[in-house]
Amino acid sequence: MTWAGDRRGSYDARALAGKLSGQLEGSNPSVTRLAQPGPDCGDAVIVVSSDKQLAAAESWKPALVVAPRGLERPSAIASLITVVEPRLALAQLTSLFDTRPLPDPGVHPSATVAQGAVLAEGARVGAGAVIGAGAAIGSGTIVGEGALVGAGAVLGSDCRLHARASLLDGVKLGDRVIVHSGAVLGSDGFGYVPSQGGALKLHHLGTVVIGDDVEIGANTCVDRGTLGDTLIGDRTKIDNLCQIAHNVTIGSDCLIAGQCGIAGSTRIGDRVTMAGSAGVADHLTIGDGATLGPRATVLKDVPEGETWIGYPAQPYRRFARQSYLSGKLERIWRFVKQSEEKVGA
Amino acid sequence: MTWAGDRRGSYDARALAGKLSGQLEGSNPSVTRLAQPGPDCGDAVIVVSSDKQLAAAESWKPALVVAPRGLERPSAIASLITVVEPRLALAQLTSLFDTRPLPDPGVHPSATVAQGAVLAEGARVGAGAVIGAGAAIGSGTIVGEGALVGAGAVLGSDCRLHARASLLDGVKLGDRVIVHSGAVLGSDGFGYVPSQGGALKLHHLGTVVIGDDVEIGANTCVDRGTLGDTLIGDRTKIDNLCQIAHNVTIGSDCLIAGQCGIAGSTRIGDRVTMAGSAGVADHLTIGDGATLGPRATVLKDVPEGETWIGYPAQPYRRFARQSYLSGKLERIWRFVKQSEEKVGA
Amino acid sequence: MTWAGDRRGSYDARALAGKLSGQLEGSNPSVTRLAQPGPDCGDAVIVVSSDKQLAAAESWKPALVVAPRGLERPSAIASLITVVEPRLALAQLTSLFDTRPLPDPGVHPSATVAQGAVLAEGARVGAGAVIGAGAAIGSGTIVGEGALVGAGAVLGSDCRLHARASLLDGVKLGDRVIVHSGAVLGSDGFGYVPSQGGALKLHHLGTVVIGDDVEIGANTCVDRGTLGDTLIGDRTKIDNLCQIAHNVTIGSDCLIAGQCGIAGSTRIGDRVTMAGSAGVADHLTIGDGATLGPRATVLKDVPEGETWIGYPAQPYRRFARQSYLSGKLERIWRFVKQSEEKVGA
């Protein structure tokens, strides 16, 4: 493991303007650090999103500021890059200035690589990692310290298994997939059949198949399918501590926040957003483009494009109306009591 | 680690009929694969649950079909086994056709086994696993890659610790217990006593004791008891990402789905079912045979055999009635407004 | 790993009375075990909290009883220590009688310690642990079996990383911090920017900074900050399976129970209590001394000292009033129906 320490990417402002498709005004400093807007950013590039923030930046004297197109460079700001989308520029800059440490090239001597596993050029395997028989690891893919690649698992190119992630036997990743620490892909589904001797286990013979550019959060679990596979589509991002049960299908471009749960055989469409701790019961369908609010507990199918929330979840407008009506209960109750008293009188 | 690859169990239909206690009609093909009903099952055995599914299977031309007793073999189905309970047959078939890879027999050279640990005959220890001093591992038990068996832990026979499961010091498993990847058994309970210097930790000196035929899901946590033990009864199955706190007692034959939580010292009876993300507060008693609905938040004792749901949880009928009444709020509110207007007029 | 087995701390009653600042009455036995009040405590010290419990203890004949000041020693109790706060005494006793096994002193031969990592005197590193380049580990700190200390991570003195905990690169712990098995500190936050090619990842360049005397539960995740750091204050205790998102700030002396979630950039004050499975949305502020009830779903700022609960969470009094009013719905609905019938008649 190489420790980057204070080593940082170094770029001059002109080069950054090119990479961000922005326009440079002022001087052309060299910057080695991306910082939060605030004090102590004198040697850094910062990104601001408004004229207010740009004005505030004057006192911090950053080396370089990235701001939305249309804003004028204040004289106290020596160097300014204007861009169409500052948030996009921020994401690009986080990548450019990311010098976090990686396992050293090649296979660490303390790692265990089974015979018959195939590692493509440029793959890295960290200390204490275990690669099973028949596994195939694509070029540029990084297997972190203590991570597990089970027998017959297949990883595309430029994937990143972070330290102590577990990819069990036969799990398949596309290209550029990121799996965070402690995530478990390919655990058995929770399936049993009642029998005289107690619940009889359904062995899980399917696997997990994940598309390209997917990200799976820390300590998230994705169970393998019973006979078929559990599927996660391209560019879908799943946060920490989520539970994706057996035989689930998740489409592409979904965003699933922390602690969400999706029960067995449910189908999540494309571009679905699930806020934190939302849950979907088994054998349901969530339509393309749907949004599930924070801690929504979904017990019915959700049509395309709708926003649902509540316990149990319902369309947002109905939930809001119901909340409004619940807020009237005090007045309703007063009315009923008074009316009853009048009748009694 | 041996990679099974395309190796599959191979059985002829007559042998399978015997194992499933079913009746064979038609030819006696040899099958090497259990498949989902659907296209591409020409070389496989499939299980159908209805006459509709059986009729649909005709076009897929499976080698062998398992169907409920009483259905007749269509002429396009060359070979049919009829059974009393197709779901049970499915579970049995998943076991017969399970050729997922195992660690090689014996102890992998990269594993660490402390002096004084005792491994019975037929035990397997995968790459990178760690077995602590004084641990005892029963015959046929498999410790997966990178799994931990703490000092003094005791595992019965034919257990399976999946890769990177952690059994901390002194934890005791019965026979045929399955612990999935990332599960932690024997972590400290969350117990503190207020003091002048901040919360003072209660050290946890008890352990976790688990019966026979129990299954613990991936990344689930079971805390050890403070002075006594946390107990989980025979044949209870717990899904992924559940939290079982210190001093909890769970009876036998329970089914606890993903992301459930059970707080400290609570007693769960036998044959209790908890749907996904259900939670039970501390020091409560859930009676035998009770059912907790999806995301039920239980803040009171639940009597035997009852079904509770809601936030906070209440008996199902009361919850349903309450939901019905909430649905009348629109009409109630309209009535109250009109009545008030009349009075005002 | 040393297995303590039946080895136990041994103390005579007089020494214990001194350590607990209590008063000893009766004989001065030597005790080797702390037990729960109940049968089979004949050789042990037990702690009781009431005169009832003390009376019950007579039949169990414990070697030594710790009881609240003011209670008199029954003649059947040979030896009694009275203390001001029995719960505090219990916590102290759990520490005195904690002889759970530790990794052996020094670095286990199967551990991997990168060049340039610095281990202070008395640090212990268990089997299969991995310490990255540039990491610094304070005196007396224990890194459990298979735990990970990432490159450049800094641990204070007398910390305890339990088996298979993961401290990723650059994470900083104060002194006496306990991190339980499977916890992940320093995973990437869930941050993306929409772009034509799908969600563009925000690389996370900040880290996690944790104060003194903090405890982090098993399989809990704490994400690193995007540009700044995620912060957890002194003496805060976090239970298992919690999700602490990027850029969160948690104050000191908080108690956060199992399965809680705190979304990005939210600020939790000092002395905040979160009951099990409580969740707080992003960019909110929870004031000092606030309490969030079980499974509270907090979507607004919570003022100092208030108790909130519900879905969405609201002040406790309002929640209780709302529950009371909901309980009147049956009567309200009956009234409305009867009134409508009268009007109709």
Coordinates of N, CA, C and O in Angstrom, one line a residue, chain B residues 112 128 130-134 146-152 164-166 168-170 182-184 186-188 190 192-195 197-205 219-221 223-224 226-228 241-243 259-261 277-279 295-297 299 311-312 321-322 324-326 328-329 331-332 335, chain C residues 1-4 8 34-37 85 87-88 90-95 97-101 108 110 127-128 145-146 162-164 178 180-182 215 218-219 235 237-241 253 255-259 293-297 309-311 319 323 326-327 329-330 332-333 335-337 339-340 343:
Chain B
T112 N -4.6 -19.2 9.9 CA -3.9 -19.2 11.2 C -4.7 -20.0 12.2 O -5.8 -19.6 12.5
G128 N -6.8 -17.7 4.7 CA -6.9 -16.5 5.5 C -7.8 -16.5 6.7 O -7.9 -15.5 7.4
V130 N -8.9 -17.3 10.5 CA -8.2 -17.3 11.8 C -9.0 -18.1 12.9 O -10.1 -17.8 13.1
I131 N -8.3 -19.0 13.5 CA -9.0 -19.8 14.5 C -8.2 -19.5 15.8 O -7.0 -19.8 15.9
G132 N -8.9 -19.1 16.9 CA -8.3 -18.7 18.1 C -8.0 -19.8 19.0 O -8.5 -21.0 18.9
A133 N -7.2 -19.5 20.1 CA -6.8 -20.5 21.1 C -8.1 -21.1 21.8 O -9.0 -20.4 22.1
G134 N -8.0 -22.4 22.0 CA -9.1 -23.0 22.7 C -10.4 -23.2 21.9 O -11.4 -23.7 22.5
G146 N -11.1 -16.3 5.2 CA -11.1 -15.1 5.9 C -12.1 -15.0 7.1 O -12.2 -14.0 7.7
A147 N -12.7 -16.1 7.4 CA -13.6 -16.1 8.6 C -12.8 -16.2 9.9 O -11.7 -16.6 9.9
L148 N -13.5 -15.7 11.0 CA -12.8 -15.7 12.3 C -13.6 -16.6 13.2 O -14.8 -16.4 13.4
V149 N -12.8 -17.4 13.9 CA -13.4 -18.2 15.0 C -12.6 -17.7 16.3 O -11.4 -18.0 16.4
G150 N -13.2 -17.0 17.2 CA -12.5 -16.4 18.3 C -12.0 -17.5 19.3 O -12.5 -18.6 19.2
A151 N -11.2 -17.0 20.2 CA -10.7 -17.9 21.3 C -11.8 -18.5 22.0 O -12.8 -17.9 22.4
G152 N -11.7 -19.8 22.3 CA -12.7 -20.5 23.1 C -14.1 -20.7 22.4 O -15.0 -21.2 23.1
R164 N -15.5 -14.6 5.7 CA -15.4 -13.3 6.4 C -16.5 -13.2 7.5 O -16.9 -12.1 7.9
A165 N -17.2 -14.3 7.9 CA -18.0 -14.2 9.1 C -17.1 -14.1 10.3 O -16.0 -14.7 10.3
S166 N -17.6 -13.5 11.3 CA -16.8 -13.4 12.6 C -17.6 -14.0 13.8 O -18.6 -13.5 14.1
L168 N -16.9 -14.2 17.5 CA -15.9 -13.8 18.5 C -15.8 -14.7 19.7 O -16.4 -15.8 19.7
D169 N -14.9 -14.4 20.6 CA -14.5 -15.3 21.6 C -15.7 -15.9 22.4 O -16.5 -15.2 22.8
G170 N -15.6 -17.2 22.6 CA -16.6 -17.9 23.5 C -17.9 -18.2 22.9 O -18.8 -18.8 23.5
G182 N -19.8 -11.7 6.7 CA -19.9 -10.4 7.4 C -20.7 -10.4 8.6 O -20.7 -9.4 9.3
A183 N -21.4 -11.5 8.9 CA -22.1 -11.5 10.2 C -21.1 -11.5 11.4 O -20.0 -12.0 11.3
V184 N -21.5 -10.8 12.5 CA -20.7 -10.7 13.6 C -21.5 -11.3 14.8 O -22.5 -10.8 15.2
G186 N -21.2 -12.1 18.8 CA -20.5 -11.9 20.0 C -19.9 -10.5 20.2 O -19.0 -10.4 21.1
S187 N -20.4 -9.6 19.4 CA -19.9 -8.2 19.7 C -20.5 -7.7 21.0 O -21.4 -8.2 21.5
D188 N -19.9 -6.7 21.6 CA -20.3 -6.1 22.8 C -21.7 -5.5 22.7 O -22.0 -4.9 21.7
F190 N -24.7 -2.8 23.7 CA -24.7 -1.3 23.9 C -25.2 -1.0 25.3 O -26.3 -0.7 25.5
Y192 N -24.2 1.2 28.9 CA -23.4 2.2 29.6 C -24.1 2.6 30.9 O -25.4 2.5 30.9
V193 N -23.4 3.1 31.8 CA -23.9 3.7 33.0 C -23.5 5.2 33.0 O -22.3 5.4 32.9
P194 N -24.4 6.1 33.2 CA -24.0 7.5 33.3 C -23.0 7.7 34.4 O -23.2 7.2 35.5
S195 N -22.0 8.5 34.2 CA -21.1 8.8 35.3 C -20.6 10.2 35.1 O -20.8 10.8 34.0
G197 N -17.7 11.2 34.4 CA -16.7 11.3 33.2 C -17.4 10.9 31.9 O -16.6 10.6 31.0
G198 N -18.7 10.8 31.8 CA -19.4 10.4 30.6 C -19.9 9.0 30.8 O -19.7 8.4 31.9
A199 N -20.5 8.4 29.8 CA -21.0 7.1 29.8 C -19.9 6.0 30.1 O -18.9 6.0 29.4
L200 N -20.2 5.3 31.2 CA -19.2 4.2 31.6 C -19.6 2.9 31.0 O -20.7 2.5 31.2
K201 N -18.7 2.3 30.3 CA -19.0 1.1 29.6 C -19.2 -0.1 30.5 O -18.5 -0.4 31.5
L202 N -20.3 -0.8 30.2 CA -20.5 -2.2 30.8 C -19.8 -3.2 30.0 O -20.1 -3.4 28.8
H203 N -18.7 -3.7 30.5 CA -18.0 -4.8 29.8 C -19.0 -6.0 29.6 O -19.8 -6.2 30.5
H204 N -18.9 -6.6 28.5 CA -19.8 -7.7 28.3 C -19.1 -9.1 28.5 O -18.3 -9.5 27.7
L205 N -19.5 -9.8 29.5 CA -18.8 -11.0 29.9 C -19.6 -12.2 29.6 O -19.0 -13.3 29.7
N219 N -23.9 -9.9 7.3 CA -23.8 -8.6 8.0 C -24.8 -8.4 9.1 O -25.0 -7.3 9.6
T220 N -25.4 -9.5 9.6 CA -26.2 -9.4 10.8 C -25.3 -9.4 12.0 O -24.2 -10.0 12.0
C221 N -25.8 -8.7 13.1 CA -25.0 -8.6 14.3 C -25.8 -9.3 15.5 O -27.0 -9.0 15.6
D223 N -25.2 -9.4 19.5 CA -24.4 -9.0 20.6 C -24.4 -10.1 21.7 O -25.4 -10.7 22.0
R224 N -23.3 -10.2 22.4 CA -23.2 -11.1 23.6 C -23.9 -10.5 24.8 O -24.2 -9.3 24.8
T226 N -24.6 -9.4 28.7 CA -23.7 -8.6 29.7 C -23.1 -9.6 30.7 O -21.9 -9.7 30.8
L227 N -23.9 -10.3 31.5 CA -23.4 -11.3 32.4 C -23.9 -12.7 31.9 O -23.2 -13.6 32.0
G228 N -25.2 -12.8 31.5 CA -25.7 -14.0 31.0 C -25.4 -14.1 29.5 O -24.5 -13.4 28.9
L241 N -28.5 -8.2 7.8 CA -28.5 -6.9 8.3 C -29.5 -6.7 9.5 O -30.0 -5.6 9.7
C242 N -29.6 -7.8 10.3 CA -30.5 -7.7 11.5 C -29.6 -7.3 12.7 O -28.4 -7.7 12.7
Q243 N -30.2 -6.7 13.6 CA -29.5 -6.4 14.9 C -30.2 -7.1 16.0 O -31.4 -6.9 16.3
Q259 N -33.1 -6.8 7.9 CA -33.1 -5.4 8.6 C -34.0 -5.3 9.8 O -34.3 -4.2 10.2
C260 N -34.4 -6.4 10.4 CA -35.1 -6.4 11.7 C -34.1 -6.0 12.8 O -32.9 -6.2 12.7
G261 N -34.7 -5.5 13.9 CA -33.9 -5.1 15.0 C -34.7 -5.6 16.3 O -35.9 -5.4 16.4
S277 N -37.6 -5.5 8.3 CA -37.4 -4.2 8.9 C -38.3 -4.0 10.2 O -38.5 -2.9 10.6
A278 N -38.9 -5.1 10.7 CA -39.7 -4.9 11.9 C -38.7 -4.7 13.1 O -37.6 -5.2 13.0
G279 N -39.2 -4.0 14.1 CA -38.3 -3.7 15.2 C -39.0 -3.9 16.5 O -40.2 -3.6 16.6
R295 N -42.0 -3.6 8.8 CA -41.6 -2.4 9.5 C -42.5 -2.1 10.7 O -42.7 -0.9 11.0
A296 N -43.0 -3.1 11.3 CA -43.7 -2.9 12.6 C -42.7 -2.3 13.6 O -41.6 -2.8 13.6
T297 N -43.2 -1.4 14.4 CA -42.3 -0.8 15.4 C -43.0 -1.2 16.8 O -43.9 -0.5 17.2
L299 N -43.6 -1.5 20.6 CA -43.2 -0.8 21.8 C -43.9 -1.4 23.0 O -43.8 -0.9 24.1
Y311 N -47.0 1.8 13.4 CA -46.0 2.7 14.1 C -46.8 3.6 15.0 O -47.4 4.5 14.6
P312 N -46.8 3.3 16.3 CA -46.3 2.1 16.9 C -47.2 0.9 16.6 O -48.3 1.1 16.2
R321 N -58.7 -1.1 11.0 CA -59.8 -0.3 11.3 C -59.4 1.2 11.3 O -60.1 2.1 10.8
Q322 N -58.2 1.4 11.9 CA -57.7 2.8 12.0 C -57.4 3.3 10.6 O -57.7 4.5 10.3
Y324 N -59.0 2.4 7.9 CA -60.3 2.7 7.3 C -60.8 4.0 7.7 O -61.3 4.8 6.9
L325 N -60.7 4.3 9.0 CA -61.2 5.5 9.6 C -60.4 6.7 9.0 O -61.0 7.8 8.8
S326 N -59.1 6.6 8.9 CA -58.3 7.7 8.4 C -58.8 8.0 7.0 O -58.8 9.1 6.5
K328 N -61.7 8.0 6.0 CA -62.9 8.8 6.0 C -62.7 10.2 6.4 O -63.7 11.0 6.5
L329 N -61.4 10.6 6.7 CA -61.2 12.0 7.2 C -61.6 13.0 6.2 O -62.1 14.1 6.6
R331 N -64.2 13.0 4.2 CA -65.7 13.2 4.4 C -66.0 13.8 5.7 O -66.9 14.7 5.8
I332 N -65.3 13.4 6.8 CA -65.5 14.0 8.1 C -65.2 15.5 8.1 O -66.0 16.3 8.6
F335 N -67.9 17.5 6.3 CA -69.1 17.6 7.1 C -68.9 18.6 8.2 O -69.8 19.5 8.4
Chain C
M1 N -3.3 -15.2 20.0 CA -4.5 -15.0 20.8 C -4.4 -15.9 22.1 O -4.3 -17.1 22.0
T2 N -4.5 -15.3 23.2 CA -4.6 -16.0 24.4 C -6.0 -16.2 24.9 O -6.8 -15.3 24.8
W3 N -6.3 -17.5 25.2 CA -7.6 -17.8 25.7 C -7.7 -17.8 27.2 O -7.0 -18.6 27.8
A4 N -8.5 -16.9 27.7 CA -8.5 -16.8 29.2 C -9.1 -18.0 29.8 O -8.8 -18.3 31.0
R8 N -9.9 -16.1 35.9 CA -10.7 -14.9 36.2 C -10.0 -14.0 37.1 O -9.1 -14.5 37.8
L34 N -18.1 -12.5 38.5 CA -19.2 -11.6 38.6 C -20.4 -12.3 38.0 O -20.3 -12.7 36.8
A35 N -21.5 -12.5 38.7 CA -22.6 -13.2 38.2 C -23.9 -12.4 38.1 O -24.0 -11.4 38.8
Q36 N -24.9 -12.9 37.4 CA -26.2 -12.3 37.4 C -26.8 -12.7 38.7 O -26.7 -13.9 39.2
P37 N -27.7 -11.9 39.3 CA -28.5 -12.3 40.5 C -29.3 -13.6 40.0 O -29.9 -13.5 39.0
E85 N -24.2 4.1 44.1 CA -24.8 3.9 42.8 C -24.5 2.4 42.4 O -23.4 2.2 41.8
R87 N -25.5 0.7 39.9 CA -25.3 0.5 38.4 C -23.8 0.9 38.1 O -23.2 0.2 37.3
L88 N -23.3 1.9 38.8 CA -22.0 2.3 38.5 C -21.0 1.2 39.0 O -20.0 0.9 38.4
L90 N -21.7 -1.9 39.2 CA -21.8 -3.0 38.3 C -20.8 -2.7 37.1 O -20.1 -3.6 36.7
A91 N -20.9 -1.5 36.5 CA -20.0 -1.2 35.4 C -18.5 -1.4 35.8 O -17.7 -2.0 35.1
Q92 N -18.2 -0.9 37.0 CA -16.8 -1.1 37.5 C -16.4 -2.6 37.6 O -15.3 -3.0 37.2
L93 N -17.4 -3.3 38.1 CA -17.1 -4.8 38.3 C -16.9 -5.5 37.0 O -16.1 -6.4 36.8
T94 N -17.8 -5.1 36.0 CA -17.6 -5.8 34.7 C -16.2 -5.5 34.1 O -15.7 -6.4 33.4
S95 N -15.7 -4.4 34.4 CA -14.3 -4.1 34.0 C -13.3 -4.9 34.7 O -12.4 -5.5 34.2
F97 N -13.7 -7.8 36.2 CA -13.8 -9.2 36.0 C -13.7 -9.5 34.5 O -14.0 -10.6 34.1
D98 N -13.4 -8.5 33.7 CA -13.2 -8.8 32.2 C -11.9 -9.4 31.9 O -10.9 -8.8 31.9
T99 N -11.9 -10.7 31.7 CA -10.7 -11.4 31.3 C -10.8 -12.0 29.9 O -10.2 -13.1 29.6
R100 N -11.6 -11.3 29.1 CA -11.8 -11.9 27.7 C -10.4 -11.8 27.0 O -9.6 -10.9 27.3
P101 N -10.2 -12.7 26.1 CA -8.9 -12.9 25.4 C -8.5 -11.7 24.6 O -9.4 -11.0 24.0
H108 N 1.5 -10.2 15.4 CA 1.3 -11.6 15.0 C 2.1 -11.8 13.7 O 2.0 -11.0 12.8
S110 N 1.4 -13.5 11.1 CA 0.6 -13.5 9.9 C 0.1 -12.1 9.6 O -0.6 -12.0 8.6
A127 N -3.7 -11.7 14.4 CA -3.4 -12.5 13.2 C -4.2 -12.0 12.0 O -5.4 -11.6 12.1
G128 N -3.5 -11.9 10.9 CA -4.1 -11.5 9.7 C -4.5 -10.0 9.5 O -5.1 -9.6 8.5
E145 N -7.8 -9.4 15.2 CA -7.5 -10.3 14.1 C -8.2 -9.8 12.8 O -9.4 -9.5 12.8
G146 N -7.4 -9.8 11.8 CA -8.0 -9.4 10.5 C -8.5 -8.0 10.4 O -9.2 -7.7 9.4
H162 N -11.6 -4.1 17.1 CA -12.0 -5.5 17.2 C -11.8 -6.2 15.9 O -11.5 -5.6 14.8
A163 N -11.8 -7.5 15.9 CA -11.5 -8.3 14.7 C -12.3 -7.9 13.5 O -13.5 -7.6 13.6
R164 N -11.6 -7.7 12.4 CA -12.2 -7.4 11.1 C -12.9 -6.0 11.0 O -13.7 -5.8 10.2
I178 N -13.1 2.6 20.8 CA -13.3 1.1 20.6 C -14.1 1.1 19.3 O -15.1 1.7 19.1
H180 N -15.9 -1.8 16.8 CA -16.3 -3.2 16.8 C -16.2 -3.8 15.4 O -16.0 -3.2 14.4
S181 N -16.3 -5.1 15.5 CA -16.1 -6.0 14.3 C -16.9 -5.5 13.1 O -18.1 -5.3 13.3
G182 N -16.4 -5.5 12.0 CA -17.1 -5.2 10.8 C -17.5 -3.8 10.5 O -18.0 -3.4 9.5
E215 N -17.1 5.0 21.0 CA -17.3 3.5 20.7 C -18.2 3.5 19.5 O -19.2 4.1 19.4
A218 N -20.7 -2.7 15.9 CA -20.4 -3.7 14.8 C -21.1 -3.4 13.5 O -22.3 -3.0 13.5
N219 N -20.4 -3.5 12.4 CA -21.0 -3.3 11.1 C -21.6 -1.9 10.9 O -22.4 -1.7 9.9
R235 N -16.5 10.8 23.7 CA -17.4 10.1 24.6 C -18.8 9.7 23.9 O -19.7 9.2 24.6
K237 N -21.2 7.4 21.9 CA -21.3 5.9 21.7 C -22.3 5.6 20.6 O -23.5 6.1 20.6
I238 N -21.9 4.8 19.6 CA -22.8 4.5 18.5 C -22.9 3.0 18.4 O -21.8 2.3 18.4
D239 N -24.1 2.5 18.3 CA -24.3 1.0 18.4 C -24.1 0.4 17.0 O -23.6 1.1 16.0
N240 N -24.6 -0.8 16.8 CA -24.4 -1.6 15.6 C -25.2 -1.1 14.4 O -26.3 -0.6 14.6
L241 N -24.7 -1.3 13.2 CA -25.5 -1.2 12.0 C -26.0 0.2 11.8 O -27.1 0.4 11.2
D253 N -20.7 13.1 23.9 CA -21.6 12.5 24.8 C -23.0 12.1 24.2 O -24.0 12.1 24.9
L255 N -25.6 9.3 22.5 CA -25.9 7.9 22.6 C -26.8 7.5 21.4 O -27.9 8.0 21.3
I256 N -26.3 6.7 20.4 CA -27.0 6.5 19.2 C -27.1 5.0 19.1 O -26.2 4.2 18.9
A257 N -28.4 4.5 19.2 CA -28.7 3.1 19.3 C -28.7 2.4 17.9 O -28.5 3.1 16.9
G258 N -28.9 1.1 17.9 CA -28.7 0.3 16.7 C -29.6 0.7 15.6 O -30.7 1.1 15.7
Q259 N -29.0 0.6 14.4 CA -29.7 0.8 13.1 C -30.2 2.2 12.9 O -31.0 2.5 12.0
G293 N -37.0 9.6 19.4 CA -37.6 8.3 19.9 C -37.4 7.2 18.9 O -36.8 7.4 17.8
P294 N -37.8 6.0 19.3 CA -37.6 4.8 18.5 C -38.2 5.0 17.1 O -39.3 5.4 16.9
R295 N -37.3 4.7 16.1 CA -37.7 4.8 14.7 C -38.3 6.2 14.3 O -39.1 6.3 13.4
A296 N -37.9 7.3 15.0 CA -38.3 8.6 14.6 C -37.7 8.9 13.2 O -36.5 8.5 12.9
T297 N -38.5 9.5 12.3 CA -38.0 9.9 11.0 C -37.9 11.4 10.9 O -39.0 12.0 10.7
I309 N -40.6 12.4 18.0 CA -40.9 11.0 17.6 C -41.9 11.0 16.5 O -42.6 12.0 16.3
G310 N -42.1 9.9 15.7 CA -43.1 9.8 14.7 C -42.6 9.8 13.3 O -41.4 9.9 13.1
Y311 N -43.5 9.6 12.4 CA -43.2 9.6 11.0 C -44.1 10.5 10.2 O -45.3 10.2 10.0
F319 N -47.2 14.6 19.1 CA -47.3 13.2 18.7 C -48.4 12.5 19.6 O -49.3 11.8 19.1
S323 N -52.0 11.1 18.6 CA -52.4 9.7 18.8 C -53.7 9.6 19.6 O -54.6 8.8 19.3
S326 N -56.4 10.5 17.2 CA -56.7 9.3 16.2 C -57.5 8.3 16.9 O -58.4 7.6 16.3
G327 N -57.3 8.1 18.2 CA -58.1 7.1 19.0 C -59.6 7.5 19.1 O -60.4 6.7 19.4
L329 N -61.2 8.7 16.5 CA -61.8 8.6 15.1 C -63.0 7.8 15.1 O -64.0 8.1 14.3
E330 N -63.1 6.7 15.8 CA -64.2 5.8 15.8 C -65.5 6.6 16.2 O -66.5 6.5 15.5
I332 N -65.8 9.9 16.3 CA -66.1 11.0 15.4 C -66.8 10.4 14.2 O -67.8 11.0 13.7
W333 N -66.4 9.3 13.7 CA -67.0 8.7 12.4 C -68.4 8.3 12.7 O -69.3 8.6 11.9
F335 N -70.4 9.7 14.9 CA -71.2 10.9 15.0 C -71.5 11.5 13.7 O -72.7 11.9 13.4
V336 N -70.5 11.5 12.8 CA -70.7 12.1 11.4 C -71.8 11.3 10.7 O -72.7 11.8 10.0
K337 N -71.6 9.9 10.7 CA -72.6 9.1 10.0 C -74.0 9.3 10.5 O -75.0 9.5 9.8
S339 N -75.2 11.9 12.1 CA -75.7 13.3 11.7 C -76.1 13.3 10.3 O -77.1 13.9 10.0
E340 N -75.3 12.7 9.4 CA -75.7 12.7 8.0 C -77.0 11.9 7.8 O -77.9 12.4 7.0
V343 N -79.8 14.2 8.8 CA -80.1 15.2 7.8 C -80.8 14.6 6.6 O -81.7 15.2 6.1

